[in-house]
CSV table of C-alpha atoms in Angstrom, one decimal:
chain,number,residue,atom,x,y,z
A,5,MET,CA,0.0,0.0,0.0
A,6,THR,CA,1.3,3.4,-0.9
A,7,SER,CA,2.2,5.7,2.0
A,8,LEU,CA,0.1,8.9,1.7
A,9,PRO,CA,0.9,12.4,2.8
A,10,ALA,CA,-1.6,14.1,5.1
A,11,ASP,CA,-4.7,15.2,3.4
A,12,PRO,CA,-5.2,19.0,2.9
A,13,ALA,CA,-7.2,20.9,5.5
A,14,PRO,CA,-11.0,21.0,4.8
A,15,PHE,CA,-12.0,23.7,2.4
A,16,TYR,CA,-15.4,24.1,4.1
A,17,ALA,CA,-16.0,23.3,7.8
A,18,ALA,CA,-19.6,22.3,6.9
A,19,HIS,CA,-20.6,21.5,3.4
A,20,VAL,CA,-24.3,21.0,3.1
A,21,PHE,CA,-25.9,19.5,0.0
A,22,VAL,CA,-29.6,20.0,-0.5
A,23,CYS,CA,-31.3,17.9,-3.1
A,24,THR,CA,-33.5,19.9,-5.5
A,25,ASN,CA,-33.9,17.2,-8.1
A,26,GLU,CA,-37.1,17.1,-10.1
A,27,ARG,CA,-38.7,14.0,-11.5
A,28,PRO,CA,-41.6,13.7,-14.0
A,29,PRO,CA,-45.0,14.2,-12.6
A,30,GLY,CA,-46.5,11.0,-11.1
A,31,HIS,CA,-43.1,9.2,-10.7
A,32,PRO,CA,-43.5,6.6,-8.0
A,33,ARG,CA,-40.4,7.7,-6.1
A,34,GLY,CA,-41.5,11.3,-5.9
A,35,CYS,CA,-38.9,14.1,-5.8
A,36,CYS,CA,-37.5,16.7,-3.5
A,37,LYS,CA,-38.4,19.6,-5.8
A,38,ASP,CA,-42.1,18.8,-5.4
A,39,LYS,CA,-41.6,19.1,-1.7
A,40,ASP,CA,-40.4,22.7,-1.8
A,41,ALA,CA,-36.7,21.8,-1.8
A,42,GLU,CA,-35.7,24.9,-3.7
A,43,LYS,CA,-37.5,27.2,-1.3
A,44,LEU,CA,-35.9,25.4,1.7
A,45,ARG,CA,-32.4,25.6,0.1
A,46,ASN,CA,-32.8,29.3,-0.6
A,47,TYR,CA,-33.9,29.9,2.9
A,48,MET,CA,-31.0,27.9,4.3
A,49,LYS,CA,-28.5,30.0,2.3
A,50,VAL,CA,-30.0,33.3,3.6
A,51,ARG,CA,-30.2,32.1,7.2
A,52,ALA,CA,-26.6,30.7,7.2
A,53,LYS,CA,-25.4,34.1,6.1
A,54,GLU,CA,-27.6,35.9,8.7
A,55,LEU,CA,-26.2,33.8,11.4
A,56,GLY,CA,-22.7,34.7,10.3
A,57,LEU,CA,-21.6,31.1,10.1
A,58,GLY,CA,-18.1,31.0,8.6
A,59,GLY,CA,-16.7,28.2,6.5
A,60,VAL,CA,-20.2,27.0,5.6
A,61,ARG,CA,-21.4,26.2,2.1
A,62,ILE,CA,-25.1,25.5,1.3
A,63,ASN,CA,-25.0,23.7,-2.0
A,64,THR,CA,-27.6,22.6,-4.5
A,65,ALA,CA,-27.3,18.9,-5.3
A,66,GLY,CA,-28.9,16.7,-8.0
A,67,CYS,CA,-30.7,13.5,-6.9
A,68,LEU,CA,-29.3,12.1,-3.7
A,69,ASP,CA,-31.3,8.9,-4.4
A,70,ARG,CA,-33.3,8.9,-1.1
A,71,CYS,CA,-36.3,10.5,-2.9
A,72,GLU,CA,-39.0,8.8,-0.8
A,73,LEU,CA,-37.6,10.4,2.3
A,74,GLY,CA,-37.3,14.0,0.9
A,75,PRO,CA,-36.8,16.7,1.1
A,76,THR,CA,-33.3,15.5,1.9
A,77,MET,CA,-29.9,17.0,2.6
A,78,VAL,CA,-26.5,15.7,3.8
A,79,ILE,CA,-23.9,17.5,5.7
A,80,TYR,CA,-20.2,16.7,5.2
A,81,PRO,CA,-17.6,15.8,6.3
A,82,GLU,CA,-19.7,14.1,9.1
A,83,GLY,CA,-22.1,12.6,6.6
A,84,ILE,CA,-25.3,13.3,8.5
A,85,TRP,CA,-28.5,13.1,6.5
A,86,TYR,CA,-31.6,15.1,7.4
A,87,ARG,CA,-35.2,15.4,6.2
A,88,ALA,CA,-36.1,19.1,6.6
A,89,GLU,CA,-39.6,20.1,5.7
A,90,THR,CA,-40.0,23.5,7.2
A,91,PHE,CA,-38.1,26.7,7.8
A,92,ALA,CA,-38.1,25.8,11.5
A,93,ASP,CA,-36.4,22.5,10.6
A,94,ILE,CA,-33.8,24.4,8.7
A,95,ASP,CA,-33.2,26.8,11.6
A,96,GLU,CA,-32.8,24.0,14.0
A,97,ILE,CA,-30.3,22.2,11.8
A,98,LEU,CA,-28.3,25.4,11.3
A,99,GLU,CA,-28.3,26.3,15.0
A,100,THR,CA,-27.9,22.9,16.6
A,101,HIS,CA,-25.8,21.0,14.0
A,102,VAL,CA,-23.8,23.5,11.9
A,103,LYS,CA,-23.3,26.2,14.6
A,104,GLY,CA,-23.4,24.1,17.7
A,105,GLY,CA,-21.8,20.8,16.5
A,106,GLY,CA,-24.7,18.8,17.8
A,107,ARG,CA,-27.4,16.7,16.0
A,108,VAL,CA,-31.1,17.1,15.4
A,109,ALA,CA,-32.1,13.6,16.2
A,110,ARG,CA,-35.8,14.0,15.3
A,111,LEU,CA,-34.9,14.9,11.7
A,112,MET,CA,-31.9,12.5,11.0
A,113,LEU,CA,-32.1,9.8,8.4
A,114,GLN,CA,-30.7,6.4,9.4
A,115,PRO,CA,-29.0,4.0,7.0
A,116,GLU,CA,-31.9,1.5,7.3
A,117,ASP,CA,-34.2,4.2,5.9
A,118,GLY,CA,-32.5,3.2,2.7
A,119,PRO,CA,-31.0,2.1,0.4
A,120,PRO,CA,-33.5,2.8,-2.4
A,121,PRO,CA,-35.0,0.0,-4.3
A,122,ALA,CA,-32.9,-1.4,-7.3
A,123,LYS,CA,-33.4,0.5,-10.5
A,124,ALA,CA,-35.3,-1.1,-13.3
B,25,MET,CA,-22.0,20.4,25.9
B,26,THR,CA,-24.6,17.8,25.1
B,27,SER,CA,-23.5,14.2,25.0
B,28,LEU,CA,-24.2,12.7,21.5
B,29,PRO,CA,-25.0,9.2,20.6
B,30,ALA,CA,-22.8,7.7,17.9
B,31,ASP,CA,-23.4,8.9,14.4
B,32,PRO,CA,-25.1,6.6,11.9
B,33,ALA,CA,-22.9,4.5,9.6
B,34,PRO,CA,-22.2,6.3,6.3
B,35,PHE,CA,-24.8,5.9,3.7
B,36,TYR,CA,-22.3,6.1,0.8
B,37,ALA,CA,-18.7,5.0,1.2
B,38,ALA,CA,-17.7,7.6,-1.4
B,39,HIS,CA,-19.9,10.5,-2.2
B,40,VAL,CA,-18.6,12.4,-5.2
B,41,PHE,CA,-20.0,15.9,-6.1
B,42,VAL,CA,-19.2,17.1,-9.6
B,43,CYS,CA,-19.9,20.8,-10.2
B,44,THR,CA,-21.9,21.4,-13.4
B,45,ASN,CA,-22.8,25.0,-12.7
B,46,GLU,CA,-23.4,27.4,-15.6
B,47,ARG,CA,-22.6,31.1,-15.4
B,48,PRO,CA,-23.6,33.7,-18.0
B,49,PRO,CA,-21.3,33.9,-21.0
B,50,GLY,CA,-18.3,36.2,-20.3
B,51,HIS,CA,-18.5,35.9,-16.5
B,52,PRO,CA,-15.0,36.7,-15.1
B,53,ARG,CA,-15.0,33.6,-12.9
B,54,GLY,CA,-15.9,31.2,-15.6
B,55,CYS,CA,-17.9,28.1,-14.8
B,56,CYS,CA,-17.5,24.3,-14.8
B,57,LYS,CA,-20.2,23.7,-17.3
B,58,ASP,CA,-18.2,25.6,-20.0
B,59,LYS,CA,-15.3,23.2,-19.2
B,60,ASP,CA,-17.3,20.0,-20.2
B,61,ALA,CA,-18.3,19.3,-16.6
B,62,GLU,CA,-21.5,17.5,-17.7
B,63,LYS,CA,-19.7,15.2,-20.1
B,64,LEU,CA,-17.1,14.4,-17.4
B,65,ARG,CA,-19.9,13.7,-14.8
B,66,ASN,CA,-21.8,11.4,-17.2
B,67,TYR,CA,-18.6,9.5,-18.0
B,68,MET,CA,-17.8,9.2,-14.3
B,69,LYS,CA,-21.2,7.7,-13.5
B,70,VAL,CA,-20.9,5.2,-16.3
B,71,ARG,CA,-17.3,4.2,-15.4
B,72,ALA,CA,-18.1,3.8,-11.7
B,73,LYS,CA,-20.8,1.4,-12.6
B,74,GLU,CA,-18.5,-0.5,-15.1
B,75,LEU,CA,-15.9,-0.8,-12.4
B,76,GLY,CA,-18.5,-2.3,-10.1
B,77,LEU,CA,-17.7,0.1,-7.3
B,78,GLY,CA,-20.2,-0.4,-4.5
B,79,GLY,CA,-21.4,2.3,-2.1
B,80,VAL,CA,-20.4,5.0,-4.5
B,81,ARG,CA,-22.6,7.9,-5.6
B,82,ILE,CA,-21.6,10.2,-8.4
B,83,ASN,CA,-23.7,13.3,-7.8
B,84,THR,CA,-24.3,16.5,-9.7
B,85,ALA,CA,-23.7,19.7,-7.7
B,86,GLY,CA,-24.5,23.3,-8.1
B,87,CYS,CA,-21.7,25.9,-7.9
B,88,LEU,CA,-18.9,24.7,-5.5
B,89,ASP,CA,-17.5,28.2,-5.6
B,90,ARG,CA,-14.0,27.3,-6.9
B,91,CYS,CA,-14.9,28.2,-10.4
B,92,GLU,CA,-11.5,29.4,-11.6
B,93,LEU,CA,-10.1,26.0,-10.8
B,94,GLY,CA,-12.7,24.0,-12.6
B,95,PRO,CA,-13.9,21.6,-13.6
B,96,THR,CA,-14.0,20.7,-9.9
B,97,MET,CA,-15.3,17.9,-7.8
B,98,VAL,CA,-15.1,17.0,-4.1
B,99,ILE,CA,-15.2,13.5,-2.6
B,100,TYR,CA,-16.6,13.0,0.8
B,101,PRO,CA,-16.4,12.0,3.6
B,102,GLU,CA,-12.7,12.6,3.2
B,103,GLY,CA,-13.2,16.1,1.6
B,104,ILE,CA,-10.6,15.8,-1.2
B,105,TRP,CA,-11.0,18.2,-4.1
B,106,TYR,CA,-9.9,17.5,-7.6
B,107,ARG,CA,-9.7,19.3,-10.9
B,108,ALA,CA,-10.5,16.6,-13.5
B,109,GLU,CA,-10.3,17.8,-17.1
B,110,THR,CA,-10.2,14.5,-19.1
B,111,PHE,CA,-11.7,11.0,-19.1
B,112,ALA,CA,-8.2,9.8,-18.2
B,113,ASP,CA,-8.3,12.0,-15.1
B,114,ILE,CA,-11.6,10.6,-14.1
B,115,ASP,CA,-10.4,7.0,-14.6
B,116,GLU,CA,-7.4,7.7,-12.4
B,117,ILE,CA,-9.5,9.3,-9.6
B,118,LEU,CA,-11.9,6.3,-9.7
B,119,GLU,CA,-9.2,3.7,-9.7
B,120,THR,CA,-6.7,5.3,-7.4
B,121,HIS,CA,-8.9,7.2,-4.9
B,122,VAL,CA,-12.4,5.7,-4.9
B,123,LYS,CA,-11.4,2.1,-5.5
B,124,GLY,CA,-7.9,2.1,-4.1
B,125,GLY,CA,-8.2,4.5,-1.2
B,126,GLY,CA,-5.3,6.5,-2.4
B,127,ARG,CA,-4.9,10.1,-3.7
B,128,VAL,CA,-4.2,11.5,-7.2
B,129,ALA,CA,-1.8,14.2,-6.1
B,130,ARG,CA,-1.3,15.8,-9.4
B,131,LEU,CA,-5.1,16.6,-9.7
B,132,MET,CA,-5.7,17.6,-6.0
B,133,LEU,CA,-6.8,21.1,-5.1
B,134,GLN,CA,-5.2,22.7,-2.0
B,135,PRO,CA,-6.9,25.0,0.4
B,136,GLU,CA,-4.6,27.8,-0.7
B,137,ASP,CA,-5.9,27.5,-4.2
B,138,GLY,CA,-8.9,29.3,-2.7
B,139,PRO,CA,-11.0,30.7,-1.1
B,140,PRO,CA,-12.6,32.6,-3.9
B,141,PRO,CA,-12.6,36.4,-3.9
B,142,ALA,CA,-15.3,38.2,-1.8
B,143,LYS,CA,-18.6,38.6,-3.6
B,144,ALA,CA,-19.7,42.1,-4.7
């Protein structure tokens, strides 16, 4: 095995990816966009700035493939997934997780909530 | 400080976010889409599948805000950033980093390659 030099320092302290993927109407898996994901992402960007959180990036993501559980997001590097449905949910994730380093247990997704069904 | 239970196991072993953001023509920062980011992302998805890599997700991302260095991607949970410009670059990242757990030093972005200039 090759010996590796140390990895670079993280570029973002908290890198949030909010799924805003859209599927065709009537798709059995649904999609985050139909669950107001864009509005929630926009709100999260504004609130993160208002809170003065440094080193935080609120990013748009394509399909995170946990559609049935949406609207979904994942926060790296810790890899914690959330379902956030309201502005109050977003506030709590920003305050408790991103700012405070804690977890919002009531909104967290567990691995057993997936993986999604095999694709046809 | 609140005592936290252990975090859930990672949902993806390697979660790759490829920026495909488009800026208006002539924008001084440029954009990844103008540097064939969509073609590179599509290739990466196909190749990851061909290689039979399990637990890997190749995701589309909105602007990762390192536009000048694009086409950019970041791989979590390790938080390693790459500039990949060719299919050969993608192959090397998949084989060496995602499959082998190594690093492709010649393509890695360093923190001092950013952060981007302050927004107007």
